[in-house]
mmCIF file of C-alpha atoms in Angstrom:
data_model
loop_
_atom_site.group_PDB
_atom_site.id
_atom_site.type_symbol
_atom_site.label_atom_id
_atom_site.label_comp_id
_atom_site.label_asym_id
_atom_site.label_seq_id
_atom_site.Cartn_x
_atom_site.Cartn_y
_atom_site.Cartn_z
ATOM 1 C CA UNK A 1 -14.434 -16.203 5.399
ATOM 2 C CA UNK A 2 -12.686 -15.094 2.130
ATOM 3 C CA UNK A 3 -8.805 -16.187 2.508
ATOM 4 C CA UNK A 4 -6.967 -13.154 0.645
ATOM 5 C CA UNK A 5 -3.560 -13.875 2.053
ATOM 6 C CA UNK A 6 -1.578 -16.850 1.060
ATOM 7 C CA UNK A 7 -0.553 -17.694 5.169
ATOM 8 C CA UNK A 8 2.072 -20.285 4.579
ATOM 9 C CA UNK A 9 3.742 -17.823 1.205
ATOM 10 C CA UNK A 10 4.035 -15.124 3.525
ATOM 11 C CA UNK A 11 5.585 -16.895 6.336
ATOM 12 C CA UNK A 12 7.749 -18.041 3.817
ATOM 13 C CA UNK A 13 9.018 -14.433 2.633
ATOM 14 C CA UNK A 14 9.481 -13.382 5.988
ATOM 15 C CA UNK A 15 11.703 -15.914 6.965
ATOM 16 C CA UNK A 16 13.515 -15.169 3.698
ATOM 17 C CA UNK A 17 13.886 -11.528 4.401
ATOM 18 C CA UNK A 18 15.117 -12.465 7.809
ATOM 19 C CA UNK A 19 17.545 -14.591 6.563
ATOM 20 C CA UNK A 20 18.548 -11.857 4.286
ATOM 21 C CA UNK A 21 19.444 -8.858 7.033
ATOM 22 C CA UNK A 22 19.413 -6.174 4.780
ATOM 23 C CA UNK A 23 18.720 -3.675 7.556
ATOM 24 C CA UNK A 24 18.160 -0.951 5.144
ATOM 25 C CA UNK A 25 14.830 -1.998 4.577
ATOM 26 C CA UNK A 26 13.503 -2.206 8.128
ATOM 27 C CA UNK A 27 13.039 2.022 7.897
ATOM 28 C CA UNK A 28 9.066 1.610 8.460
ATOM 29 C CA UNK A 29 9.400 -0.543 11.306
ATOM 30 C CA UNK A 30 11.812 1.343 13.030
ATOM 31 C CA UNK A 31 9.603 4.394 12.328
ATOM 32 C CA UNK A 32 6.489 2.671 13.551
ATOM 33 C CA UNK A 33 8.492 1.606 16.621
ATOM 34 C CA UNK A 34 9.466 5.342 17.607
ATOM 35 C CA UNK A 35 5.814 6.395 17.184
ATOM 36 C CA UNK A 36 4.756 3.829 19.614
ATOM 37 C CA UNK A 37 7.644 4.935 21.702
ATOM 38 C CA UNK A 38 6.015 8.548 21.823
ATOM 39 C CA UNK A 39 2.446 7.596 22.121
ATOM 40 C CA UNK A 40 3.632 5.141 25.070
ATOM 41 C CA UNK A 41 4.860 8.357 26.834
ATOM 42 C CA UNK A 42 1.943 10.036 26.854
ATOM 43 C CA UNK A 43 -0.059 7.460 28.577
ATOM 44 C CA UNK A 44 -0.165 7.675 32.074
ATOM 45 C CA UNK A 45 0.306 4.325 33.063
ATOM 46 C CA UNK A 46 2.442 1.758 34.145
ATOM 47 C CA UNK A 47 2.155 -1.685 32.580
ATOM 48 C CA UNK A 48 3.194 -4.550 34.519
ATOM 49 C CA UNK A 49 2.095 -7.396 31.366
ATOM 50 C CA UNK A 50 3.074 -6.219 28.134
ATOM 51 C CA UNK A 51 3.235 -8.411 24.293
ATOM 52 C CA UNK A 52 3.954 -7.575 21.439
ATOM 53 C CA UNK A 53 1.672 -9.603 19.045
ATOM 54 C CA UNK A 54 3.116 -10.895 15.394
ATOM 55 C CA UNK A 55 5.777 -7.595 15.549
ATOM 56 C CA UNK A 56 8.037 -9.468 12.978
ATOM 57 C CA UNK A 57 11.603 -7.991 14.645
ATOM 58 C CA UNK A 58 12.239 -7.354 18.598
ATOM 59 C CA UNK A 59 12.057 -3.338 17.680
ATOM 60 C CA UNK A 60 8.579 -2.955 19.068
ATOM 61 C CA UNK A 61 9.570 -4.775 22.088
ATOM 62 C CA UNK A 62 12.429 -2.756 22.652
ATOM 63 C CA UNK A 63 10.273 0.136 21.968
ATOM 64 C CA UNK A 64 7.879 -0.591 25.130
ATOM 65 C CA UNK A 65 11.135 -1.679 27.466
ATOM 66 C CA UNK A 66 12.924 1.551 26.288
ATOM 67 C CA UNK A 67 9.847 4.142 27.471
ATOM 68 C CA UNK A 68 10.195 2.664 31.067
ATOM 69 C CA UNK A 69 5.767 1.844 30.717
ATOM 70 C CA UNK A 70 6.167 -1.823 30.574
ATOM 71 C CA UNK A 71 6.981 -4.383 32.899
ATOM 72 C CA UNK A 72 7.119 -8.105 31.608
ATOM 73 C CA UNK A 73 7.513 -8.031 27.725
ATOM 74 C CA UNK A 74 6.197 -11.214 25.853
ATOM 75 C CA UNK A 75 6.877 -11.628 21.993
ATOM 76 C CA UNK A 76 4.745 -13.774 20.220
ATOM 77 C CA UNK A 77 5.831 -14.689 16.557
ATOM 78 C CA UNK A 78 4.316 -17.390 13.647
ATOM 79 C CA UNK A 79 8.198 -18.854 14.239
ATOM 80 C CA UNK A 80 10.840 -19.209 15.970
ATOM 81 C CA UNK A 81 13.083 -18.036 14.171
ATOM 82 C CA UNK A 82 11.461 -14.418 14.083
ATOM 83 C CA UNK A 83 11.734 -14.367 18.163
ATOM 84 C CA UNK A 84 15.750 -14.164 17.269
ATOM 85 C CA UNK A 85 16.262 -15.252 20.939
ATOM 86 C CA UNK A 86 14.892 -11.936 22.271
ATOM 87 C CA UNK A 87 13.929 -12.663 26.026
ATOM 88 C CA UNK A 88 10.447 -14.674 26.618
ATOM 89 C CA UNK A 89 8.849 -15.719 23.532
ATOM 90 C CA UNK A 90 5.813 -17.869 22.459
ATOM 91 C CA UNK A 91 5.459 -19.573 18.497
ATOM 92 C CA UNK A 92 1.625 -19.540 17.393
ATOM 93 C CA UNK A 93 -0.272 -20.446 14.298
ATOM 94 C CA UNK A 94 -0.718 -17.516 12.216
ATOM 95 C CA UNK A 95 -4.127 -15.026 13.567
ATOM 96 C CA UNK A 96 -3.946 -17.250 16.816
ATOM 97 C CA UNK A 97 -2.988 -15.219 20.114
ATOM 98 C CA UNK A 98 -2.429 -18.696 22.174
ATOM 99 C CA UNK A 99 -2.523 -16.166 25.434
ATOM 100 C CA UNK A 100 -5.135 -16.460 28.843
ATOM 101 C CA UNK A 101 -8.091 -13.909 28.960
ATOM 102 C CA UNK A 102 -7.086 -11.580 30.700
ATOM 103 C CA UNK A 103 -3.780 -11.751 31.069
ATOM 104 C CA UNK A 104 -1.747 -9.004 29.822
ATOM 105 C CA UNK A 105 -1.964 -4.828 30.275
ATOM 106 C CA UNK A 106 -0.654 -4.101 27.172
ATOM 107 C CA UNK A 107 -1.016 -5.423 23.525
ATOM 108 C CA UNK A 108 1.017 -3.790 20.415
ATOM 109 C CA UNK A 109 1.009 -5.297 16.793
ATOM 110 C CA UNK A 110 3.091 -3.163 14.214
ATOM 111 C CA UNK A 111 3.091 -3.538 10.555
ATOM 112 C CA UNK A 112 1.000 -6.644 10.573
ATOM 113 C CA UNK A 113 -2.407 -6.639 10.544
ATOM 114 C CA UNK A 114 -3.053 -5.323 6.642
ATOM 115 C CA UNK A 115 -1.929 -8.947 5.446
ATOM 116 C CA UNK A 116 -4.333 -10.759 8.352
ATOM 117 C CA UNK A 117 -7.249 -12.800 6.744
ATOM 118 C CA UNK A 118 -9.530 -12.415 9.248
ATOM 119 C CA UNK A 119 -8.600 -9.117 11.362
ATOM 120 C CA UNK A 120 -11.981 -8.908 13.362
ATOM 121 C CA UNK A 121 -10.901 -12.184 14.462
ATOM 122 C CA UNK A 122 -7.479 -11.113 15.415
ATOM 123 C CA UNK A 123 -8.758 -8.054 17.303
ATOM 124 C CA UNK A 124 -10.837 -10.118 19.403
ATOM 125 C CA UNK A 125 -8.623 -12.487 20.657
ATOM 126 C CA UNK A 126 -6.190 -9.575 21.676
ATOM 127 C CA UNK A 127 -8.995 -7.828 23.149
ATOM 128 C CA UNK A 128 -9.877 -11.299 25.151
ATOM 129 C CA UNK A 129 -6.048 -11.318 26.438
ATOM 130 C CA UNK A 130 -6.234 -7.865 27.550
ATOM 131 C CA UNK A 131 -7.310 -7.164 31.540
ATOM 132 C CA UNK A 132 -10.297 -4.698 31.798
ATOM 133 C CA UNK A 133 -8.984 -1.223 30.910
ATOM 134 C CA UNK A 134 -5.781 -2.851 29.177
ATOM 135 C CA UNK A 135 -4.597 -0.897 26.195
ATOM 136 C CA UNK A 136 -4.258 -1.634 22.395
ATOM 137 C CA UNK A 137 -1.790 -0.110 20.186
ATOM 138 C CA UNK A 138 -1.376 -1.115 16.479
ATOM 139 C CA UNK A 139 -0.136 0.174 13.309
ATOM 140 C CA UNK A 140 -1.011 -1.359 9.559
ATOM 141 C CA UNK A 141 -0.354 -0.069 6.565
ATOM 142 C CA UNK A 142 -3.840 1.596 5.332
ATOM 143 C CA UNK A 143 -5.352 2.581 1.805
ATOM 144 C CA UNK A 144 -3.299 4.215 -0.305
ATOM 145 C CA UNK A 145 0.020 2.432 0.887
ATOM 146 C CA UNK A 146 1.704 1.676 -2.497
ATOM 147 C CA UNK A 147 -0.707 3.288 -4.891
ATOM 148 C CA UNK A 148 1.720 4.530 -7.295
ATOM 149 C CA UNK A 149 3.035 0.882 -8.161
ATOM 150 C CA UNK A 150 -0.370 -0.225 -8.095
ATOM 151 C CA UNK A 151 -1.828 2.218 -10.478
ATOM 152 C CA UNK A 152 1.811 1.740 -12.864
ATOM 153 C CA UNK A 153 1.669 -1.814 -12.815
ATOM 154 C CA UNK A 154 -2.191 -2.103 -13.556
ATOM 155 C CA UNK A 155 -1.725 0.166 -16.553
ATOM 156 C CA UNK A 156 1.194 -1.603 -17.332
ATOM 157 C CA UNK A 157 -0.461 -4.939 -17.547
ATOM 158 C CA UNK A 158 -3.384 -3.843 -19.450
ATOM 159 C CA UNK A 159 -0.823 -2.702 -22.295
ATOM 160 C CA UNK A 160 1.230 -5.740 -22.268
ATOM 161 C CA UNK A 161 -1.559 -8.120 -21.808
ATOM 162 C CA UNK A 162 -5.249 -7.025 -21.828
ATOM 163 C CA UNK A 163 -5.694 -7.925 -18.524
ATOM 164 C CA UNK A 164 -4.081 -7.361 -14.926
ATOM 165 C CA UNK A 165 -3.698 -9.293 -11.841
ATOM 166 C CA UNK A 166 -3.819 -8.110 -8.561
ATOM 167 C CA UNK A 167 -0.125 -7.441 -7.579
ATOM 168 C CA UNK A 168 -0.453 -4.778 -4.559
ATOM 169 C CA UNK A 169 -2.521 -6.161 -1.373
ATOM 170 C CA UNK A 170 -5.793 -4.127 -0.316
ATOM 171 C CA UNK A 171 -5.889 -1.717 2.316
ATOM 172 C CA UNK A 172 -8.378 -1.118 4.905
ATOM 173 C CA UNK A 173 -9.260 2.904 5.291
ATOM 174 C CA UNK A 174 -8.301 4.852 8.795
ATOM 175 C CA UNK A 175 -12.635 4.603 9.430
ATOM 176 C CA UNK A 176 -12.801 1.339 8.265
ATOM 177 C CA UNK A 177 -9.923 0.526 10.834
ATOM 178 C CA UNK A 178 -11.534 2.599 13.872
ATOM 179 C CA UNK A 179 -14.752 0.243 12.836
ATOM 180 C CA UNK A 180 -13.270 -2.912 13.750
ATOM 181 C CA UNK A 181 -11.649 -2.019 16.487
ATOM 182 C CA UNK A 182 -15.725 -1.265 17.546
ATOM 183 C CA UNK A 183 -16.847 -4.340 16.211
ATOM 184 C CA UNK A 184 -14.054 -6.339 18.421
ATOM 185 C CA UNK A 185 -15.046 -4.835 21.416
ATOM 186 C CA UNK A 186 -12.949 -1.704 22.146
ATOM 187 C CA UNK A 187 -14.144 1.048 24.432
ATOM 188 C CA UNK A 188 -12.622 4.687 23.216
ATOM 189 C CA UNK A 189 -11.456 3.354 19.959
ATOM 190 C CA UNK A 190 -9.131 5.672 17.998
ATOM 191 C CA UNK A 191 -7.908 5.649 14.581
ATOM 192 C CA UNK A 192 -5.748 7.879 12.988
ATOM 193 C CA UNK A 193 -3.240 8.043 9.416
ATOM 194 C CA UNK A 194 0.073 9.456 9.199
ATOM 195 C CA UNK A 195 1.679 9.922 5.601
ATOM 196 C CA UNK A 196 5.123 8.534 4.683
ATOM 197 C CA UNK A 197 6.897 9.293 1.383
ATOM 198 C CA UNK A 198 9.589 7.541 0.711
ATOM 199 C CA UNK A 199 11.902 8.414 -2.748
ATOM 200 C CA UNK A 200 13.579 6.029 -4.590
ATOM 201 C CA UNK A 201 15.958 6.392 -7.747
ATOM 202 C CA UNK A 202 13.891 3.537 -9.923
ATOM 203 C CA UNK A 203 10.907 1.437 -9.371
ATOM 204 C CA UNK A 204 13.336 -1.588 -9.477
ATOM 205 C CA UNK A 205 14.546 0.123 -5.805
ATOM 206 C CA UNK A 206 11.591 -0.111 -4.327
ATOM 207 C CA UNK A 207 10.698 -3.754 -5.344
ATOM 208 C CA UNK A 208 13.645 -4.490 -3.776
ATOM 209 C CA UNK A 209 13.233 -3.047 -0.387
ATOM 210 C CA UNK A 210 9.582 -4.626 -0.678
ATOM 211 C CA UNK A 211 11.172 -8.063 -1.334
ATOM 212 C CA UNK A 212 13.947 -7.227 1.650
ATOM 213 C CA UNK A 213 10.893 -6.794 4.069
ATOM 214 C CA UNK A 214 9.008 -9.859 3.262
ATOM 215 C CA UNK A 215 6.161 -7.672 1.710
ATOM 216 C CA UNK A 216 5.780 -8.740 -2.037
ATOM 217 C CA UNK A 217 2.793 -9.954 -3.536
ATOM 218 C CA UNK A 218 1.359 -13.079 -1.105
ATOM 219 C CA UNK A 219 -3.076 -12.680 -2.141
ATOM 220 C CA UNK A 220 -4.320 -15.708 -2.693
ATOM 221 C CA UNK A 221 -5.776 -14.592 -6.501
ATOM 222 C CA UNK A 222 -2.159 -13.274 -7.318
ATOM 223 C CA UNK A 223 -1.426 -14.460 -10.910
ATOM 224 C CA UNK A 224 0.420 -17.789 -11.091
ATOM 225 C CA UNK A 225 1.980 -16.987 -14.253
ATOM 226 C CA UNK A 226 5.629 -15.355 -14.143
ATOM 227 C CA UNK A 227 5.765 -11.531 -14.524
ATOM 228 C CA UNK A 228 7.451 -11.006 -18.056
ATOM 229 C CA UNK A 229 10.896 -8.902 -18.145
ATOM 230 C CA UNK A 230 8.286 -6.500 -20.377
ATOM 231 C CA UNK A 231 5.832 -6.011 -17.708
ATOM 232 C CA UNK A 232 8.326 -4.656 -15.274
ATOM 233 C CA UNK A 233 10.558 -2.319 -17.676
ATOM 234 C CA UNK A 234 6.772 -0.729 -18.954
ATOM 235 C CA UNK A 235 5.320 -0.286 -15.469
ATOM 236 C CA UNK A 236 8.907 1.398 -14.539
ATOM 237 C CA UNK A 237 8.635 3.735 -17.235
ATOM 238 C CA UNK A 238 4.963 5.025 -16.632
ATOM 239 C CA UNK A 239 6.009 5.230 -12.423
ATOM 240 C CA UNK A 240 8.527 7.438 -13.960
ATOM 241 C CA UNK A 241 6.383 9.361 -15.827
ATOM 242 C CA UNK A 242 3.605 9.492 -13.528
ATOM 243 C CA UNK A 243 4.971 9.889 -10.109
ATOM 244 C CA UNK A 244 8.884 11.187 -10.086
ATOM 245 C CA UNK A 245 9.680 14.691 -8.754
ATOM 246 C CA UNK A 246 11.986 16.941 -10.899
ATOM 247 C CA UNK A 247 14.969 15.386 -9.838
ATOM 248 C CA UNK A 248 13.967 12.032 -11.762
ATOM 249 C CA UNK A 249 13.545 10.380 -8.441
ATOM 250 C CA UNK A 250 10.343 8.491 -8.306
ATOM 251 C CA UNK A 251 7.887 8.931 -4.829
ATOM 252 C CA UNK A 252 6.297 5.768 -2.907
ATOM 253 C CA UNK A 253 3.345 6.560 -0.177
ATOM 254 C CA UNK A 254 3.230 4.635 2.820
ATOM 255 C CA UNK A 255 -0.440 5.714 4.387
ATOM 256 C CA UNK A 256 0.206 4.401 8.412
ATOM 257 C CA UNK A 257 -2.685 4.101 10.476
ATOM 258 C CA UNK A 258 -2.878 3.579 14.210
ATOM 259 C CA UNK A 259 -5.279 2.186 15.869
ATOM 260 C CA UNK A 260 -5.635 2.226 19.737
ATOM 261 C CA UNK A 261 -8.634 0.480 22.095
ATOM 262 C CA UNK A 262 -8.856 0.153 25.509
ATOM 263 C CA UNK A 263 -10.140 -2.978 27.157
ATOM 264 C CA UNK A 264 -13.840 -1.730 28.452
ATOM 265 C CA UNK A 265 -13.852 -1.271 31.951
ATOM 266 C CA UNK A 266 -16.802 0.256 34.491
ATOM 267 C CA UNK A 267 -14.040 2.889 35.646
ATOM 268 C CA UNK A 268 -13.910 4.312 31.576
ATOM 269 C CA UNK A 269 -15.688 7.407 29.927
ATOM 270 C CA UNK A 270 -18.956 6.244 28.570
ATOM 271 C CA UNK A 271 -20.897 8.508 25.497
ATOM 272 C CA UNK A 272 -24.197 10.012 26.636
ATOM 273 C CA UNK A 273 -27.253 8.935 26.207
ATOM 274 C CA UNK A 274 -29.317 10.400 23.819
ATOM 275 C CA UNK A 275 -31.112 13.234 24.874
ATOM 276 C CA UNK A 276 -29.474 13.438 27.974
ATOM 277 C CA UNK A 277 -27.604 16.758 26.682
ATOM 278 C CA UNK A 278 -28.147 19.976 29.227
ATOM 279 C CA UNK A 279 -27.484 22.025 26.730
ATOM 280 C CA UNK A 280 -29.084 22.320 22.978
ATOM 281 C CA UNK A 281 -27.061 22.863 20.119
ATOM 282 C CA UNK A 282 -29.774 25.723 19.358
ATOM 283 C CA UNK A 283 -28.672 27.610 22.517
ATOM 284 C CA UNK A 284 -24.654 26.851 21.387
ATOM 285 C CA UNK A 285 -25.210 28.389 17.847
ATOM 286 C CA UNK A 286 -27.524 31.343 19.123
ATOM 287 C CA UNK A 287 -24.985 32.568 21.525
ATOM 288 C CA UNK A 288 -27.397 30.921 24.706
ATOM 289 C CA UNK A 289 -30.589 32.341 23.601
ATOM 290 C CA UNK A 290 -32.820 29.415 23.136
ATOM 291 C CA UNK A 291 -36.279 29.383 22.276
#
């Protein structure tokens, strides 16, 4: 398996980001938290066993408490320090979900699982911990995230140096995402993308809420040479030229997808057979003349 993420550099920055408390920059969690808030209330089911699986902060645990669906709530964090003494907690090694098969009705990872080495992995092991019919509910940043300070800082390094680094993590795609929640396991997998735009006054702005969250540049190819004061003020100037509304201020996409997967179970929906139709798309499309 290819190892794109630096594991013990991005532990590193989210302890640091912790450490900082800059609570400004917790906006996309707190938005991914409400979401699962509102997509927990339209499930009809009580869960007695709930975790939320490398969350970062307690706000997707308090998420699942708050919309009265979940019992028990488990956190499970790469350290202790990120449980923050927030009720029952367990520490694991980093893609590890240390948790019995079958133990738990719920499973939610937010703003995670885009800087996971081996996500199929991942999946698996939370769809292992899940009971038969237990639900799934996860949300990763997805292709696109960041594309305007990808595209600025690629042209920016080209100028300056002939060459560019990778500075801005890959993204999976919303079908990509809906394929390996299939290739884990899921029955009645869903994926689906929601935009966010966020506006900042400089690109300096957003670097800085990027450092505040833990989320700067952790791939295992990044460049090992110092980014010159040059680099930075060119690749500002083209994000400003490129992608800033008429006011001056400069845009920054955040592409969100969610994934959900149920645990399969004999009692769920299964997809028909081929050929097992009663009625032909012919008859459909001639108004129910066929032949």
């Amino acid at each position: 398996m290819d190892t794109v993420f630096d594991t013990e550099l991005l532990l590193a920055r989210k302890r640091r980001a912790l450490e900082g408390g800059d609570e400004g920059a917790l906006f996309l969690m707190r938005r991914a938290a409400e979401d699962l808030g509102e997509r927990l209330a339209t499930v009809e089911r009580h869960f007695s066993r709930a975790a939320a699986i490398f969350c970062l902060t307690s706000d997707a645990a308090e998420a699942m408490r708050a919309s009265g669906k979940a019992g028990d709530v488990l956190r499970v964090e790469t350290d202790e320090r990120l449980l923050s003494g927030d009720g029952e907690g367990v520490v694991a090694a980093p893609e590890t979900v240390p948790l019995e098969a079958e133990s738990l009705d719920l499973a939610v990872s937010l703003m995670t699982l885009h800087e996971v080495n081996d996500i199929p992995g991942l999946l698996l092991q939370i769809r292992r911990a899940l009971k038969p019919d237990g639900l799934f509910l996860a949300a990763m940043a997805g292709a696109g995230t960041l594309g305007e300070l990808r595209q600025s800082l690629l042209q920016a390094e080209t100028e300056v140096s002939g060459g560019a680094a990778p500075r801005v993590s890959p993204f999976a795609d919303v079908r990509d995402a809906g394929a390996l929640l299939q290739r884990a396991g899921f029955a009645l997998p869903v994926a689906d993308l929601e935009t966010v735009t966020v506006r900042y006054a400089t690109m300096f702005d957003l670097m800085r809420d990027l450092r505040a969250m833990g989320a700067t540049n952790a791939l295992t190819e990044r460049s090992r040479r110092p980014a010159t004061r040059r680099l930075f003020l060119r690749a500002a100037e083209i994000y400003q030229e490129r992608f800033s509304d008429p006011d001056g201020r400069i845009r920054a996409t955040f592409n969100i997808v969610w994934l959900s997967g149920w645990a399969p179970h004999a009692s769920q929906q299964k997809p028909l057979k081929p050929g097992s139709a009663k009625v032909s798309l012919k008859s459909v499309l001639s108004g129910g003349k066929d032949g």
